[in-house]
PDB file of C-alpha atoms and ligand atoms in Angstrom:
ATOM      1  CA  UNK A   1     -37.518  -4.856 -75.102  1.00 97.00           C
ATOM      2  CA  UNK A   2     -36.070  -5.450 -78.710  1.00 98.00           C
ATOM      3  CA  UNK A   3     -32.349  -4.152 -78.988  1.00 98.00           C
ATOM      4  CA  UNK A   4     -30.823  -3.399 -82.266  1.00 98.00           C
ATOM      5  CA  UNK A   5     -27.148  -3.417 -81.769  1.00 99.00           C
ATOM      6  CA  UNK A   6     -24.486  -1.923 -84.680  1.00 98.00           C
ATOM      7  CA  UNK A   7     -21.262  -2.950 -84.514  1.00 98.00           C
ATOM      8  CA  UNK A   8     -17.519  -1.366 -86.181  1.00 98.00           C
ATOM      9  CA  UNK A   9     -14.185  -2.406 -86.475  1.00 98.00           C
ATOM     10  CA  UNK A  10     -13.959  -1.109 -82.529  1.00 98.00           C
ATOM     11  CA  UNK A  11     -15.399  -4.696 -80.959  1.00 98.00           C
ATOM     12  CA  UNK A  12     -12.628  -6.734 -82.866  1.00 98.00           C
ATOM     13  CA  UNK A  13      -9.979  -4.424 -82.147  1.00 98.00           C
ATOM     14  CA  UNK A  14      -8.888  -6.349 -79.440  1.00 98.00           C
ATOM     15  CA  UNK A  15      -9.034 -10.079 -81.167  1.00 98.00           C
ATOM     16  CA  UNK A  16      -6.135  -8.155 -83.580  1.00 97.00           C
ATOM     17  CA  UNK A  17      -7.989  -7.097 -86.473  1.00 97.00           C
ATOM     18  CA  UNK A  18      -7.208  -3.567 -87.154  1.00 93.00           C
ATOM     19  CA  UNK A  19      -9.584  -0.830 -87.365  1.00 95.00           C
ATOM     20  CA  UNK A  20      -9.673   1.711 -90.186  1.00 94.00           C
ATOM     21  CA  UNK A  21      -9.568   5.021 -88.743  1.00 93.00           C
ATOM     22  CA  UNK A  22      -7.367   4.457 -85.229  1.00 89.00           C
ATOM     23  CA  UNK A  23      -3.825   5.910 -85.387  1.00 88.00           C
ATOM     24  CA  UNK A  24      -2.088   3.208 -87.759  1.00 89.00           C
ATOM     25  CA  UNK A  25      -5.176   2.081 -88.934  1.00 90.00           C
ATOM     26  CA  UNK A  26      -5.800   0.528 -92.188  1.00 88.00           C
ATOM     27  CA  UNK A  27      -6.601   3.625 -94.010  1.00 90.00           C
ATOM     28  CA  UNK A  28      -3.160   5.076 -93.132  1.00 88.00           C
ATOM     29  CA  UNK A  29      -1.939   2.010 -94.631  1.00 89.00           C
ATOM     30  CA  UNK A  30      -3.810   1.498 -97.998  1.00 88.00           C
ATOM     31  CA  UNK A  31      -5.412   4.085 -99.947  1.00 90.00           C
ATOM     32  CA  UNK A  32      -9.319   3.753 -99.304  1.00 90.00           C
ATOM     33  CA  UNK A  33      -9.973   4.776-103.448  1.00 90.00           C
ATOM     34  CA  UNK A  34      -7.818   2.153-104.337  1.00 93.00           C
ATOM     35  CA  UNK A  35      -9.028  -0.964-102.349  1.00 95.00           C
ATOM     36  CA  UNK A  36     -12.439   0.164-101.313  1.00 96.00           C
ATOM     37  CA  UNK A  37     -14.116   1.222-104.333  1.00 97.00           C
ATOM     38  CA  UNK A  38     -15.380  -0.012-107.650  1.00 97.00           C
ATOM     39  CA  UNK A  39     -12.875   2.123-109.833  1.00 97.00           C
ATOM     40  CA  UNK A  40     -10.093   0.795-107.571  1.00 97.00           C
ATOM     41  CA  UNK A  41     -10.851  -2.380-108.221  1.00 97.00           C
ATOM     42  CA  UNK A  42     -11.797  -1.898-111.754  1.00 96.00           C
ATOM     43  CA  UNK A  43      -8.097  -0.128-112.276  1.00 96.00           C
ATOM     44  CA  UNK A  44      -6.608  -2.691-110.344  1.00 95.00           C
ATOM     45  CA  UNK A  45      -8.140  -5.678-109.026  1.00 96.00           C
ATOM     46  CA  UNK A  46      -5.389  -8.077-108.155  1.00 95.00           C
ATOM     47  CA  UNK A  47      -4.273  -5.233-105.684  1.00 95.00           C
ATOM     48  CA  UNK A  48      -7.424  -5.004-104.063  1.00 96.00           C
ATOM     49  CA  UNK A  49      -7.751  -8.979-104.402  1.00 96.00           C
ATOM     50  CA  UNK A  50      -4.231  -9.159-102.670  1.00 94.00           C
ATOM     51  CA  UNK A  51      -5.755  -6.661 -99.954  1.00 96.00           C
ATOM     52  CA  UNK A  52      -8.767  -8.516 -99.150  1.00 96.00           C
ATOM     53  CA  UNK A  53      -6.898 -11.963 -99.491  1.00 96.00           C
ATOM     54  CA  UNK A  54      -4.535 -10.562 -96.333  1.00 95.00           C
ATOM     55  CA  UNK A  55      -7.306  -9.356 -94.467  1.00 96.00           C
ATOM     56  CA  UNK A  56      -9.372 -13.003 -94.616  1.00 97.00           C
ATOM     57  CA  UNK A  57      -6.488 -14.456 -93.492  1.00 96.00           C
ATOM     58  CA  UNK A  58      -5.923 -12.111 -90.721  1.00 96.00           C
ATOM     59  CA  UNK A  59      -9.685 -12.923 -89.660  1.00 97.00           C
ATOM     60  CA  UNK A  60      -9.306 -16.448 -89.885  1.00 96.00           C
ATOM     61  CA  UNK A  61      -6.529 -16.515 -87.039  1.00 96.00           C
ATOM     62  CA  UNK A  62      -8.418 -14.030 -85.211  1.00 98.00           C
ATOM     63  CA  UNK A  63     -10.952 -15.205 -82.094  1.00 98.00           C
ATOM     64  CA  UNK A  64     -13.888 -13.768 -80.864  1.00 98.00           C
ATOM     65  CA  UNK A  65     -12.881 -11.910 -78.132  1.00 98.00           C
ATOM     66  CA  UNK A  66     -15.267 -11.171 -74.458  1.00 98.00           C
ATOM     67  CA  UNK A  67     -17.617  -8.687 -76.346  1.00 99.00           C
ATOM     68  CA  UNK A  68     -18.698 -10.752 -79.485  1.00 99.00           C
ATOM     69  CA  UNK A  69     -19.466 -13.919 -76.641  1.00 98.00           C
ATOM     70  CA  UNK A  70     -21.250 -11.233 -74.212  1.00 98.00           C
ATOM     71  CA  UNK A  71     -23.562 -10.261 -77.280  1.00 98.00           C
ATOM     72  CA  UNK A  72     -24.513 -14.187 -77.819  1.00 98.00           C
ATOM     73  CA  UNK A  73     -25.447 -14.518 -74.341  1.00 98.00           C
ATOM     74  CA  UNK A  74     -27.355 -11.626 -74.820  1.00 98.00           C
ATOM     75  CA  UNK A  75     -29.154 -13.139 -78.044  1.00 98.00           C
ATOM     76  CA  UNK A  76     -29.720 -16.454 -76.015  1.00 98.00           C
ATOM     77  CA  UNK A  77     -30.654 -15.254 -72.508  1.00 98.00           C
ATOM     78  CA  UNK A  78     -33.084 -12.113 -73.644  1.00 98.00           C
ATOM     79  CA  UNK A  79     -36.490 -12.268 -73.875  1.00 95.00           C
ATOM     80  CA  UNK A  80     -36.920  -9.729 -76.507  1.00 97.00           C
ATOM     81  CA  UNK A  81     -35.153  -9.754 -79.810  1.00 97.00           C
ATOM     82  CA  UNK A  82     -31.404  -9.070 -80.354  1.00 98.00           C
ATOM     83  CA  UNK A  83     -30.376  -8.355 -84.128  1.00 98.00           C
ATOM     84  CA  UNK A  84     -26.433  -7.345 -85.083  1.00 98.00           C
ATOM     85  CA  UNK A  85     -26.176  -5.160 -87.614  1.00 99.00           C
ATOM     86  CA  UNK A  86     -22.235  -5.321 -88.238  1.00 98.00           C
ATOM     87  CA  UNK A  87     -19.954  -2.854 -90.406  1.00 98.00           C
ATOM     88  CA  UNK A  88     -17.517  -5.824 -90.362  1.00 98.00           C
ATOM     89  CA  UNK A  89     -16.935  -8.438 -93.027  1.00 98.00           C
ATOM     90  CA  UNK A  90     -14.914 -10.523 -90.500  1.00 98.00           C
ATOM     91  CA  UNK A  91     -16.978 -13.571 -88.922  1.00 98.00           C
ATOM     92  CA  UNK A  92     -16.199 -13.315 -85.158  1.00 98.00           C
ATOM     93  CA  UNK A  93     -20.142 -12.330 -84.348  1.00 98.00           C
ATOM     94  CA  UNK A  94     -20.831 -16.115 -85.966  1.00 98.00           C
ATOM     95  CA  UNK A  95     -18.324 -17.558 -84.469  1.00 98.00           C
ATOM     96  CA  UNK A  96     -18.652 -15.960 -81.064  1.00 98.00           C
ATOM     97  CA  UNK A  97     -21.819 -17.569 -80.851  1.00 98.00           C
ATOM     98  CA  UNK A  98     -24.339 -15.392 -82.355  1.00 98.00           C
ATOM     99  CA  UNK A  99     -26.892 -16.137 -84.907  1.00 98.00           C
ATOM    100  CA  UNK A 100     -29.302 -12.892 -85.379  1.00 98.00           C
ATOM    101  CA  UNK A 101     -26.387 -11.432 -87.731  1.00 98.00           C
ATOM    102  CA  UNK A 102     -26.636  -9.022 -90.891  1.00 98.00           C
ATOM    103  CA  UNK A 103     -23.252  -7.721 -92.549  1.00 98.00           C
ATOM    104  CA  UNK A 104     -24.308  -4.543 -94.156  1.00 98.00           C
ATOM    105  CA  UNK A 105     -20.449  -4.057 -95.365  1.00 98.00           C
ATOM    106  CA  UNK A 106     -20.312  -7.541 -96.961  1.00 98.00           C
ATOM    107  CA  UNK A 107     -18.727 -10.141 -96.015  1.00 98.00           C
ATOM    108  CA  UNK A 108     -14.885 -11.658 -96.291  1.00 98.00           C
ATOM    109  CA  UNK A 109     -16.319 -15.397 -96.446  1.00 97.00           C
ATOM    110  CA  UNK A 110     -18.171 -14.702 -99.457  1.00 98.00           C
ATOM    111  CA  UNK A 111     -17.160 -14.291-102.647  1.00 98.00           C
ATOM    112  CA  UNK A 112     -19.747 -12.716-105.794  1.00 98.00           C
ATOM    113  CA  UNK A 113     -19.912 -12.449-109.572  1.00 97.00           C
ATOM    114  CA  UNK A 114     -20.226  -9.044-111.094  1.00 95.00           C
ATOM    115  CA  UNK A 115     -21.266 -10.548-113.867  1.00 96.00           C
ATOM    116  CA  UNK A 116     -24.594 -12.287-112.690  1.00 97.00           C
ATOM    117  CA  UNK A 117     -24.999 -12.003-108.652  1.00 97.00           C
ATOM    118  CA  UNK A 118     -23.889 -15.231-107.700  1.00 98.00           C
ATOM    119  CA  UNK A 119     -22.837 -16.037-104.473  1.00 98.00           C
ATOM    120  CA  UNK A 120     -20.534 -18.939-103.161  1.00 98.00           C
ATOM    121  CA  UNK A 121     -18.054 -19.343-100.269  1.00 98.00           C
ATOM    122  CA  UNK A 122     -14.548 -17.001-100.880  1.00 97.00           C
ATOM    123  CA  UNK A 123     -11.497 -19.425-101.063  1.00 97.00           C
ATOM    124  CA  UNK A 124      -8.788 -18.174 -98.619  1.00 97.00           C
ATOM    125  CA  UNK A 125      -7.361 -16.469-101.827  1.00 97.00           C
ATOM    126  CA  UNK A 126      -8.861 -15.056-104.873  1.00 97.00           C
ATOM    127  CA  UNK A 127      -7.658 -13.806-108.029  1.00 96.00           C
ATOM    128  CA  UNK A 128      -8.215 -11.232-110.734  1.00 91.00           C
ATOM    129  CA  UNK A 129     -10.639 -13.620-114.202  1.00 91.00           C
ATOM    130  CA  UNK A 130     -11.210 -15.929-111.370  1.00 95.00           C
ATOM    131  CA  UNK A 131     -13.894 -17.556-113.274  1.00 97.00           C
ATOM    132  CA  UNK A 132     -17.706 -17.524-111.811  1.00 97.00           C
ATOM    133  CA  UNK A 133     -19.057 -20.888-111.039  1.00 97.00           C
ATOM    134  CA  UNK A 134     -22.435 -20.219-112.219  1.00 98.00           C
ATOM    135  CA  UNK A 135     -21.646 -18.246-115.344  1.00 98.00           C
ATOM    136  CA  UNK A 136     -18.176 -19.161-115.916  1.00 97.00           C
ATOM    137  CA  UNK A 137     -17.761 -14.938-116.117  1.00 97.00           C
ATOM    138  CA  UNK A 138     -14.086 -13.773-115.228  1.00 96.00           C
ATOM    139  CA  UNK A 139     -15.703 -11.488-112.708  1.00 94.00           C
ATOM    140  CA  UNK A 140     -15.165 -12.621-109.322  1.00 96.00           C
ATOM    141  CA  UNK A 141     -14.930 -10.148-106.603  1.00 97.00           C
ATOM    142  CA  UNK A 142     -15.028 -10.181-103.112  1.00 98.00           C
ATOM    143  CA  UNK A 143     -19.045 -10.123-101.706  1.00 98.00           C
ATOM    144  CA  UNK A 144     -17.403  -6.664-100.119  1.00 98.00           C
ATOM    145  CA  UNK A 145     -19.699  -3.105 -99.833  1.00 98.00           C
ATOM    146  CA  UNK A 146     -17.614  -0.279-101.434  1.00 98.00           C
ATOM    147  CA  UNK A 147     -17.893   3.410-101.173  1.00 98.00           C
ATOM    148  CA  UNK A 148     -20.551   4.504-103.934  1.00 97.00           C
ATOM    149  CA  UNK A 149     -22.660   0.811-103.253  1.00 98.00           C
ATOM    150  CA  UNK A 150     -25.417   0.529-101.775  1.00 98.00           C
ATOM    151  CA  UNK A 151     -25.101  -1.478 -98.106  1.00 98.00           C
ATOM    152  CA  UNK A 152     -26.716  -4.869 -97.949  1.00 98.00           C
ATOM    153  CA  UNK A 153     -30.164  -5.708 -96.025  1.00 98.00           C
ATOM    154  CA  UNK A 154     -31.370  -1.994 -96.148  1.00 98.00           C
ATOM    155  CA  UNK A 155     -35.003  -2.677 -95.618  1.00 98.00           C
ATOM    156  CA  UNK A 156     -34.238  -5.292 -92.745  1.00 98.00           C
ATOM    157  CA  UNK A 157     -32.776  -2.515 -91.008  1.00 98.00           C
ATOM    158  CA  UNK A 158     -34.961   0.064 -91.496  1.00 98.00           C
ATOM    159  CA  UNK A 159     -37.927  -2.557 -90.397  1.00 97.00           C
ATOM    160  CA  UNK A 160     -35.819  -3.381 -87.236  1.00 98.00           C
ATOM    161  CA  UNK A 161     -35.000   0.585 -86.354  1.00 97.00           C
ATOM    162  CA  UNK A 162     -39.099   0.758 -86.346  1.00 96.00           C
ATOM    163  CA  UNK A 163     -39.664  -2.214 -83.805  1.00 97.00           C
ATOM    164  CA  UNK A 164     -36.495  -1.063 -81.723  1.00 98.00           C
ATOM    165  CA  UNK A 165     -36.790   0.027 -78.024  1.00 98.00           C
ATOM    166  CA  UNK A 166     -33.015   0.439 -77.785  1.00 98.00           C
ATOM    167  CA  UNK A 167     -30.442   1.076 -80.286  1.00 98.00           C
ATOM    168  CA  UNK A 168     -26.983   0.007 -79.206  1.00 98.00           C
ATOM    169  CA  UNK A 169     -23.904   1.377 -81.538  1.00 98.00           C
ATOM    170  CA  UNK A 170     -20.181  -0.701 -80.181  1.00 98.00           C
ATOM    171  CA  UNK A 171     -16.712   0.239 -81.483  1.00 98.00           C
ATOM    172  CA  UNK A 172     -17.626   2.642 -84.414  1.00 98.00           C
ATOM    173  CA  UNK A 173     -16.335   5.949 -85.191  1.00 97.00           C
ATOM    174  CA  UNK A 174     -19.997   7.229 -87.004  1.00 97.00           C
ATOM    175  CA  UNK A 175     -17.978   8.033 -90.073  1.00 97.00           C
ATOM    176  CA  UNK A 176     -19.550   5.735 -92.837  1.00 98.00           C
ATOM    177  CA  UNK A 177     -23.311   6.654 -93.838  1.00 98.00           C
ATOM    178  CA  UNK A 178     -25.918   5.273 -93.973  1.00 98.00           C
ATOM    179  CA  UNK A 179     -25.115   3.574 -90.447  1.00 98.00           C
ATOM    180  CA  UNK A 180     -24.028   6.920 -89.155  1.00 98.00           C
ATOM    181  CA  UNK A 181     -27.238   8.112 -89.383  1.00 98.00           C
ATOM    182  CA  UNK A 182     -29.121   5.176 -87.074  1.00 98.00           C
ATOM    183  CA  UNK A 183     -28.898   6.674 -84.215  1.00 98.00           C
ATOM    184  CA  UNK A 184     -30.747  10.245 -85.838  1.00 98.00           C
ATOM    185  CA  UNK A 185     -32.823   7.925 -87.128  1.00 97.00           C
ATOM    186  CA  UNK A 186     -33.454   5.765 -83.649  1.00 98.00           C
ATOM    187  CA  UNK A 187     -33.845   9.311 -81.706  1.00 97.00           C
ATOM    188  CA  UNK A 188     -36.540  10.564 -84.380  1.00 97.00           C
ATOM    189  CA  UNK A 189     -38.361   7.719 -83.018  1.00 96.00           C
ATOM    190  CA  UNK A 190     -38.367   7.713 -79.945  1.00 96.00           C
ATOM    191  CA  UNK A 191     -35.922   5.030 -79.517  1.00 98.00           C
ATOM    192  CA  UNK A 192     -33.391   5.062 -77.194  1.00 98.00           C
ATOM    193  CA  UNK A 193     -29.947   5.131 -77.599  1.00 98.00           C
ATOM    194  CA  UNK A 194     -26.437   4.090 -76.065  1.00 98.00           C
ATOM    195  CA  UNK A 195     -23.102   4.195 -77.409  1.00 98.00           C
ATOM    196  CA  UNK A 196     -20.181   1.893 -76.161  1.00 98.00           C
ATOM    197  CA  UNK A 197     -16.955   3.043 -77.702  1.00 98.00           C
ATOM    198  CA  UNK A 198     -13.593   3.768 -76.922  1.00 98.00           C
ATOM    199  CA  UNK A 199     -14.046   7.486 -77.495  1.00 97.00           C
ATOM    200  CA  UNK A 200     -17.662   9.250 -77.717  1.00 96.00           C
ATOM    201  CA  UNK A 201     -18.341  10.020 -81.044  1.00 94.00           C
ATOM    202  CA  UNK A 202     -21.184  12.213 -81.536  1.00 89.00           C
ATOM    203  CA  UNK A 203     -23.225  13.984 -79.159  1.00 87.00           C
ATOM    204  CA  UNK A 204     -26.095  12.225 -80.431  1.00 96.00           C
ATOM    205  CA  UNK A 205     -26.497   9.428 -78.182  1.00 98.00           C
ATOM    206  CA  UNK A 206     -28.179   9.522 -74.988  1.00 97.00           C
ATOM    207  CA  UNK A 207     -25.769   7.874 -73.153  1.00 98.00           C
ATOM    208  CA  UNK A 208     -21.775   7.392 -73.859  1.00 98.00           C
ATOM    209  CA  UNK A 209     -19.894   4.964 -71.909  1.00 98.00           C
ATOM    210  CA  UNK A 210     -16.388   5.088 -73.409  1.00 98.00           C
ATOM    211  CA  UNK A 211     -13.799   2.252 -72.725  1.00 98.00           C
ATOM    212  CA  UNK A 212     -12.782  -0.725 -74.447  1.00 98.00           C
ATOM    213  CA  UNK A 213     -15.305  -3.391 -75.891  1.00 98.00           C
ATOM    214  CA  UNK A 214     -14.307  -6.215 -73.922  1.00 98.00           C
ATOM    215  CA  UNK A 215     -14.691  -4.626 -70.438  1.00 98.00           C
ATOM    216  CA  UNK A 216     -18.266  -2.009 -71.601  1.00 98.00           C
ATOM    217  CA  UNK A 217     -20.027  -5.045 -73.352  1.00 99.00           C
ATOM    218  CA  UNK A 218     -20.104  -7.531 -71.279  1.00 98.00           C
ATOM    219  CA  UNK A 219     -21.130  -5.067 -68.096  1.00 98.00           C
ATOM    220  CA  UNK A 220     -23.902  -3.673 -70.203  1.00 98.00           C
ATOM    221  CA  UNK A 221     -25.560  -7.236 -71.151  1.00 98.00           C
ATOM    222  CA  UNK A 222     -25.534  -8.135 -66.889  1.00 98.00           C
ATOM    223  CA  UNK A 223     -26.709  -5.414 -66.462  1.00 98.00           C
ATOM    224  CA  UNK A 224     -29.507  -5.536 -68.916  1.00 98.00           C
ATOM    225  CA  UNK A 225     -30.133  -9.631 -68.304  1.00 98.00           C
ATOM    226  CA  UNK A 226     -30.255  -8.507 -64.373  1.00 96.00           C
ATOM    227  CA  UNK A 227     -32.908  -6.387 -65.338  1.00 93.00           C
ATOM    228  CA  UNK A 228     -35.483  -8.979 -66.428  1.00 85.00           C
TER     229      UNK A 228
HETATM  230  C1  LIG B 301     -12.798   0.836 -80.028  1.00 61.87           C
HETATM  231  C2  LIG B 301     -11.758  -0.035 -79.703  1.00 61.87           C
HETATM  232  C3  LIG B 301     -12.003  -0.968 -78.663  1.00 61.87           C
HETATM  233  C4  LIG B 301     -11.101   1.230 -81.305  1.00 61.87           C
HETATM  234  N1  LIG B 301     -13.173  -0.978 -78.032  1.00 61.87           N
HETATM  235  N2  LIG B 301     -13.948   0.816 -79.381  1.00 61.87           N
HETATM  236  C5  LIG B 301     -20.758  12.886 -98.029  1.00 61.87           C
HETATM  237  C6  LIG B 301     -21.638  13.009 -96.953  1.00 61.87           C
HETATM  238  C7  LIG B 301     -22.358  11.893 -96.478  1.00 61.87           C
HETATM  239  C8  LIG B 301     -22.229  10.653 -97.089  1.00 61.87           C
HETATM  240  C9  LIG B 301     -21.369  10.556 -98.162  1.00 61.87           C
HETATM  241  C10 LIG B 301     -20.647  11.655 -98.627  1.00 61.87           C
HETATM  242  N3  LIG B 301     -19.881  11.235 -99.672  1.00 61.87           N
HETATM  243  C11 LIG B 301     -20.093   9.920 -99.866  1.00 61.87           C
HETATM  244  C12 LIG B 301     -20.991   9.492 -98.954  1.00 61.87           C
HETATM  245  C13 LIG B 301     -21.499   8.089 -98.772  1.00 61.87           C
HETATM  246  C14 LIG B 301     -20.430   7.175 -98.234  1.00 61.87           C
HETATM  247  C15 LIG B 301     -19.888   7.765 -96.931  1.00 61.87           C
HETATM  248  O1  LIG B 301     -20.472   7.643 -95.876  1.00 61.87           O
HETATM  249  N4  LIG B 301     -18.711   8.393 -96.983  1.00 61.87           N
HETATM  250  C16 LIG B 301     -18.167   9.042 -95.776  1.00 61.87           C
HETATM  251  C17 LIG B 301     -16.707   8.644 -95.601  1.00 61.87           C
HETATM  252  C18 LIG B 301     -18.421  10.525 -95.878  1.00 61.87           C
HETATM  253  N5  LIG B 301     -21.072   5.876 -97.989  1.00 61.87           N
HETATM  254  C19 LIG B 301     -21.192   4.978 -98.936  1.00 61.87           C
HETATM  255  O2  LIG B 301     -20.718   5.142-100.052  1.00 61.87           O
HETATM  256  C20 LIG B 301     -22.013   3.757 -98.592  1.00 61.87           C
HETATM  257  N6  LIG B 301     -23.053   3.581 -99.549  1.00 61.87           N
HETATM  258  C21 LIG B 301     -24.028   4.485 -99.679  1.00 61.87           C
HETATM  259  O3  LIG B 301     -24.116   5.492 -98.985  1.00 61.87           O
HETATM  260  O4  LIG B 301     -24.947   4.127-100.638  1.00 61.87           O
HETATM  261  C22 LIG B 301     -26.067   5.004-100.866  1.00 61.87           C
HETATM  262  C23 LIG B 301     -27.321   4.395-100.299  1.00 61.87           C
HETATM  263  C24 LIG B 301     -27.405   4.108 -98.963  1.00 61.87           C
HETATM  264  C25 LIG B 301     -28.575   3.563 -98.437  1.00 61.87           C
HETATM  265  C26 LIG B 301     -29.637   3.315 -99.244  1.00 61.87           C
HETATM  266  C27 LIG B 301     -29.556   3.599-100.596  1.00 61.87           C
HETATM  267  C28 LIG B 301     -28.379   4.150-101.111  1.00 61.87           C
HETATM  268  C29 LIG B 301     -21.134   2.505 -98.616  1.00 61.87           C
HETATM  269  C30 LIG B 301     -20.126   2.507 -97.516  1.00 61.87           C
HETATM  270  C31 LIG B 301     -19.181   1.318 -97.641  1.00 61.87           C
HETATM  271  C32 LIG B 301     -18.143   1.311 -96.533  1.00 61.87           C
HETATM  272  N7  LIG B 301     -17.186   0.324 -96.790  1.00 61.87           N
HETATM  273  C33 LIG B 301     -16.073   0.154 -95.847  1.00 61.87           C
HETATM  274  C34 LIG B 301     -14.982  -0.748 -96.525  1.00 61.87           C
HETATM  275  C35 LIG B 301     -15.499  -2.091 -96.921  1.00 61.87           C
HETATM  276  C36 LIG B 301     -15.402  -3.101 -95.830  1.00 61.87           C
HETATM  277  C37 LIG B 301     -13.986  -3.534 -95.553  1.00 61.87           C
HETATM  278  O5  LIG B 301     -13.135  -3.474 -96.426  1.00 61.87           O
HETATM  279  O6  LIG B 301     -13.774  -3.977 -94.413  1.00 61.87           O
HETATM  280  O7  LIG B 301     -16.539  -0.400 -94.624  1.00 61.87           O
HETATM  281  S1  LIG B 301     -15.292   1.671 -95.352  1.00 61.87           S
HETATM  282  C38 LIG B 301     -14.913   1.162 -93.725  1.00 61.87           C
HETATM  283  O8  LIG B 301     -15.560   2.078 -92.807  1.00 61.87           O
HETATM  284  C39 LIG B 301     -15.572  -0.216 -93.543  1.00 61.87           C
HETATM  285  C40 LIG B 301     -16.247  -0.047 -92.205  1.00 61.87           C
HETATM  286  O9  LIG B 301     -17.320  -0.956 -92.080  1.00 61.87           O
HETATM  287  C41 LIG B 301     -16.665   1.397 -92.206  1.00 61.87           C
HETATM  288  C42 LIG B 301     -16.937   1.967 -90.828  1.00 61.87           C
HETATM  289  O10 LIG B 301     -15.765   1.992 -90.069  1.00 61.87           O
HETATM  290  P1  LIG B 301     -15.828   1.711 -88.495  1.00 61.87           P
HETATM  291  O11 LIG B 301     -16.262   0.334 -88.246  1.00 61.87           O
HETATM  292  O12 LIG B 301     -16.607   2.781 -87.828  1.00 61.87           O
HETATM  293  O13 LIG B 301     -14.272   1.794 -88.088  1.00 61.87           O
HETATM  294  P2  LIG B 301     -13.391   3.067 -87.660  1.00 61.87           P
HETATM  295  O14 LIG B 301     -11.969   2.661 -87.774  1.00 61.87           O
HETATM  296  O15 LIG B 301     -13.808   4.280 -88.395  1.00 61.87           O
HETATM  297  O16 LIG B 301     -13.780   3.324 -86.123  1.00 61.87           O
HETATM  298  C43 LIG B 301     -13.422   2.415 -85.114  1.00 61.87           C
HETATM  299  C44 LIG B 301     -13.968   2.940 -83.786  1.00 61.87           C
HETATM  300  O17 LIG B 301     -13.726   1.959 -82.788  1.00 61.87           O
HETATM  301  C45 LIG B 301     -13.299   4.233 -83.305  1.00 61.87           C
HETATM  302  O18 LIG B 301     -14.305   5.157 -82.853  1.00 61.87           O
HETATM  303  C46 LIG B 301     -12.420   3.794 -82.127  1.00 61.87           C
HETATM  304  O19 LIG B 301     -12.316   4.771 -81.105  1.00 61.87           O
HETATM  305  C47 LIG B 301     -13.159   2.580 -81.638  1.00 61.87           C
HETATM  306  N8  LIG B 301     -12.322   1.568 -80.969  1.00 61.87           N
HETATM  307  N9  LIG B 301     -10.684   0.171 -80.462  1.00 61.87           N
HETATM  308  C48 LIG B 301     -14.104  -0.124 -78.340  1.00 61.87           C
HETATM  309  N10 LIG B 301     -11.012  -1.895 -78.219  1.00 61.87           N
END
């Protein structure tokens, strides 16, 4: 059985990084136009550098918490294959053990040069004409996925939706497309689907089991790894 799992903000709720959409969330906190899109940044990027700069700091005290570690066993102990597709640009899949990992949403470890596409590790801060260390460009920017950008690893996913028995969605509130759509996708063919979330979200999936991530994931994966 090959399980495509997407994850949200939801499954690092509880390792204190703060979801978006959640009662005191960060969207109630910072306007989304202005720190999570291109004209934000492009009107103002040492506020959105200054956002981003918090929230990789906030992710770099954070631990993976009981669900990321469940979902490496999983990857380990399977016999079919296990790929995360996360919304999250924080690293607590990595460093909760798993490897099979794509961050559609970017990530906050990386840092990229509008100018020419580079890619290097972020520093723990960055700044507005941080120069590019390929091009020398003043163009750095976080490696981040903005509303109006097209999501990272597209036609991995896509690919991995198609070989998919099971499509698992953890800790997101189906809000952001395209990943909202996965699970229309999934059911369309014939895959099946389960949603482990705090509250249900849709109707959509077959099954709902609503609770928090650290106490639904790792029951799911025994129960899954008992089943082999
Ligand atoms: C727990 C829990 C616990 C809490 N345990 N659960 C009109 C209609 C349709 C689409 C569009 C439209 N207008 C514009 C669009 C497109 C747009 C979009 O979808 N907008 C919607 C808001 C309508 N999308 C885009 O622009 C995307 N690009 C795109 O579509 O390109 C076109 C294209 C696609 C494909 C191929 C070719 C072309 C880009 C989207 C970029 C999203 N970026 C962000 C910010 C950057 C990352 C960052 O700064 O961190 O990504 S937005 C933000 O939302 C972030 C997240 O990854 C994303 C999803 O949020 P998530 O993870 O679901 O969090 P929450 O807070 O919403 O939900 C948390 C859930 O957890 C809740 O349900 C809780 O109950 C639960 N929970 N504690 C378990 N302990």
């Amino acid at each position: 059985m090959n399980i495509l799992i997407l994850t949200g903000a939801g499954i690092s709720a509880e390792s204190g990084i703060g979801t978006f959409r959640d009662a005191g969330g960060l969207w109630e906190q910072y306007p989304i136009e202005q720190v999570a899109t291109p004209e934000g940044f492009a009107a103002d990027p040492e506020l959105v550098h200054s956002f981003y700069n918090a929230r990789r700091a906030n992710a770099a005290v954070a631990a993976p918490n009981a669900a990321h570690k469940a979902l490496a066993k999983l990857e380990r102990e399977h016999a079919g294959d296990v790929l995360i597709v996360t919304q999250n640009v924080d690293d607590l899949h990595e460093r909760g053990g798993s490897q099979n990992i794509l961050h559609m949403h970017g990530a906050l470890n990386r840092a990229i040069c509008a100018a020419c596409n580079h890619r290097w590790p972020a520093p723990a801060e960055m700044y507005a004409n941080d120069p590019c260390p390929s091009c020398n460009a003043p163009a750095t920017r976080p490696d981040i996925v903005w509303f109006g950008e097209i999501p990272q690893g597209m036609d991995v996913i896509e690919a991995a939706l198609q070989n998919a028995d099971l499509f698992v969605s953890i800790g997101t509130s189906g809000t952001v497309y395209p990943a909202a759509g996965f699970v229309q996708s999934a059911r369309a063919m014939g895959v099946q689907t389960l949603e482990l979330n705090m509250e249900t979200s849709s109707g959509v999936f077959k099954e709902s089991r609503n609770g928090p991530a650290t106490e639904l994931v790792p029951v799911w994966v025994s129960e899954v790894l008992a089943g082999e």
